PDB file of C-alpha atoms in Angstrom:
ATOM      1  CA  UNK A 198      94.447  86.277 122.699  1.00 90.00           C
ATOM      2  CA  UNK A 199      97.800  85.804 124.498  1.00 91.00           C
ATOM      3  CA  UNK A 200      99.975  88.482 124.677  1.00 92.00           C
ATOM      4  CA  UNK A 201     102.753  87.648 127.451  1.00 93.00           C
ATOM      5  CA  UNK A 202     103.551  84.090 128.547  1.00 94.00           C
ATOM      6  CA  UNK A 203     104.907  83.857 131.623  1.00 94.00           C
ATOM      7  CA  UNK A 204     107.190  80.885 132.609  1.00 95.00           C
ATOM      8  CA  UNK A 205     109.532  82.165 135.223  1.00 94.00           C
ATOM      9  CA  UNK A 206     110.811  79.571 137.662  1.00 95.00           C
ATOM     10  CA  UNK A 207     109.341  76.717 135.716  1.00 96.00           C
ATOM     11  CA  UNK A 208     110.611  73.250 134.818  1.00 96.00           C
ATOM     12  CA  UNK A 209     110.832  74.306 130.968  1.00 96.00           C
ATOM     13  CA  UNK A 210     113.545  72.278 129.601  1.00 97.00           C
ATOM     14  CA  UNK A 211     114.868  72.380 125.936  1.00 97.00           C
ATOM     15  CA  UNK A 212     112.350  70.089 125.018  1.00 98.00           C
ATOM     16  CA  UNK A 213     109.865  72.232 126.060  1.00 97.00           C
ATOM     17  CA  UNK A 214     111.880  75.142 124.692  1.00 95.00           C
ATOM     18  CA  UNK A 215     111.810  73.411 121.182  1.00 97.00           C
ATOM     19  CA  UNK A 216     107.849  72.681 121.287  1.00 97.00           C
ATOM     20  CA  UNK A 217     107.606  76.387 122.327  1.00 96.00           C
ATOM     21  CA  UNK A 218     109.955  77.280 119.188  1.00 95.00           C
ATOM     22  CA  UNK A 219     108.267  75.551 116.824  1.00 96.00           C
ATOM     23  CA  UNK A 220     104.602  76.514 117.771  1.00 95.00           C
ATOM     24  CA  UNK A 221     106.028  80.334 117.424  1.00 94.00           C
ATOM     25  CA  UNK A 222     107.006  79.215 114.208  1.00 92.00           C
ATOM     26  CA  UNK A 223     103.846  77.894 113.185  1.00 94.00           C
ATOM     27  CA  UNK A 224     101.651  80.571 114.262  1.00 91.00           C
ATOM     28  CA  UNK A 225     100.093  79.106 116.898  1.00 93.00           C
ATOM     29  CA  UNK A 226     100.343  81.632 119.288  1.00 92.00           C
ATOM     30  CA  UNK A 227      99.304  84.876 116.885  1.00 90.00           C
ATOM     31  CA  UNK A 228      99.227  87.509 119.613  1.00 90.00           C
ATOM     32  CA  UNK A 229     102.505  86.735 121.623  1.00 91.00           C
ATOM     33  CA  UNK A 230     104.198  90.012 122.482  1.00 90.00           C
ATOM     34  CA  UNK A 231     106.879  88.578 125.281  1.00 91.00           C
ATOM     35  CA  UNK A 232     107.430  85.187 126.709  1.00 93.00           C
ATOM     36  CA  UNK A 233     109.717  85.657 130.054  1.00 94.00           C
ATOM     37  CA  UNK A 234     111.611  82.387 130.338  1.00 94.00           C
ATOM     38  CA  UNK A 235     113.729  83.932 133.300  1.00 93.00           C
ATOM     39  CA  UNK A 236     114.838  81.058 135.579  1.00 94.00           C
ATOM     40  CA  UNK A 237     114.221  77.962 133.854  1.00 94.00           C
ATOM     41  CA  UNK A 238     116.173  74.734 133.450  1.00 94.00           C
ATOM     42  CA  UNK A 239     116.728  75.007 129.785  1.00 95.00           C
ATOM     43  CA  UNK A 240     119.807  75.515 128.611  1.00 96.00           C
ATOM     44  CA  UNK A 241     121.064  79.293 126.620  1.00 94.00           C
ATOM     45  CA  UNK A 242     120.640  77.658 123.097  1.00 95.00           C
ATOM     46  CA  UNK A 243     117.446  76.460 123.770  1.00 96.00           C
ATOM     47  CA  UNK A 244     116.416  80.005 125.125  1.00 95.00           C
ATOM     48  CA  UNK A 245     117.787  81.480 122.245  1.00 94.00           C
ATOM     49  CA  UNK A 246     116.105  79.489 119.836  1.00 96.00           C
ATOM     50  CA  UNK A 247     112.531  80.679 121.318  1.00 95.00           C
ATOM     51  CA  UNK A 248     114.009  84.414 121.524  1.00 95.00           C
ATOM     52  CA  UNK A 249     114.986  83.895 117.650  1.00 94.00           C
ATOM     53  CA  UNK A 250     111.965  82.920 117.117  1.00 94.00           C
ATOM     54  CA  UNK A 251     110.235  86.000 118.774  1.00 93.00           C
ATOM     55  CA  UNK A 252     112.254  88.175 116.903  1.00 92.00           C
ATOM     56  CA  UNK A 253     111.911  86.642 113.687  1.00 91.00           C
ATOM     57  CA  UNK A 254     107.630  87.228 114.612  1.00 90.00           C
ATOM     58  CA  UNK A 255     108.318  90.501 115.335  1.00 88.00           C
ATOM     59  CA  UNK A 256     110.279  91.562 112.290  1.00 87.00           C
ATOM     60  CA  UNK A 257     107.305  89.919 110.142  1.00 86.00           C
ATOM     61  CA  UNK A 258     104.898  92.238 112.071  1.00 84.00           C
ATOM     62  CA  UNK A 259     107.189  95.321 111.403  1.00 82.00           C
ATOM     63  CA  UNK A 260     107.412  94.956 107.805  1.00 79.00           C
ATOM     64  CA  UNK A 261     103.511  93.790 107.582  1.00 77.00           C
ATOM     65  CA  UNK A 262     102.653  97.605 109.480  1.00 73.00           C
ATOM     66  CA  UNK A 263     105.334  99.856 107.495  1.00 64.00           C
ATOM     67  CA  UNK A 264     103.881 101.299 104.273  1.00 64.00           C
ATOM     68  CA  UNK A 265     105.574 100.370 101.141  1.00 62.00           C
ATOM     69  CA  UNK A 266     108.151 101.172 100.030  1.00 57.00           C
ATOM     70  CA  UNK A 267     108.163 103.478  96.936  1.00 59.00           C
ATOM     71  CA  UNK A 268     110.201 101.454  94.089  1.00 54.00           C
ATOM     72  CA  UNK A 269     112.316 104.384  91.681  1.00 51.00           C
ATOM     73  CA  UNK A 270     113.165 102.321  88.614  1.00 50.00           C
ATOM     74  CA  UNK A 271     116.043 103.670  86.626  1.00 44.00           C
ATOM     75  CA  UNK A 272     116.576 103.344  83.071  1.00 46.00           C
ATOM     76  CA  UNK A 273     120.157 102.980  80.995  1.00 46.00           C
ATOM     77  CA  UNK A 274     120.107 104.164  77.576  1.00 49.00           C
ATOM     78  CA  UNK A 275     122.483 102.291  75.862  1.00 50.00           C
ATOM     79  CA  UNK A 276     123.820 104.475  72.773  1.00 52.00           C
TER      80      UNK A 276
END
C-alpha cells in the first residue's frame, strides 16, 4: 500500500501532473498520505491540481472517520 510518493527532482511535467490528478481522483492510489512534487518541471497549476486533489482525498477520509452527526429536527406549529 503506498503511502508517500516521492518525485523530487524528477522530469514530472503537467502531463504527468494531470495523469497523477486523475488517478487520485479515481482511487487508484487508496493509501496515498503525501506525494512531494518538490523540484519538478511542472508548472504551479499543474501542482496544484494534484495538491487539490490530495486534499479533496483527505477531506473524504475525515468525514468517512468522524462519527455522525446528531440531526435535532425542529418542529413549527402553525396556529
Amino acid at each position: 500500500r503506498l503511502e508517500f510518493l516521492d518525485l523530487r527532482n524528477t522530469q514530472v511535467s503537467d502531463a504527468g501532473c494531470a495523469t497523477l490528478a486523475t488517478a487520485l481522483e479515481s482511487g487508484a492510489l487508496p493509501a496515498i498520505k503525501n506525494v512531494d512534487l518538490f523540484g519538478i518541471s511542472a508548472s504551479l497549476t499543474a501542482i496544484a491540481a494534484v495538491d487539490e486533489r490530495l486534499r479533496s482525498i483527505r477531506r473524504r477520509r475525515a468525514l468517512l472517520t468522524c462519527p455522525p452527526i446528531p440531526l435535532h429536527v425542529t418542529r413549527t406549529l402553525v396556529p
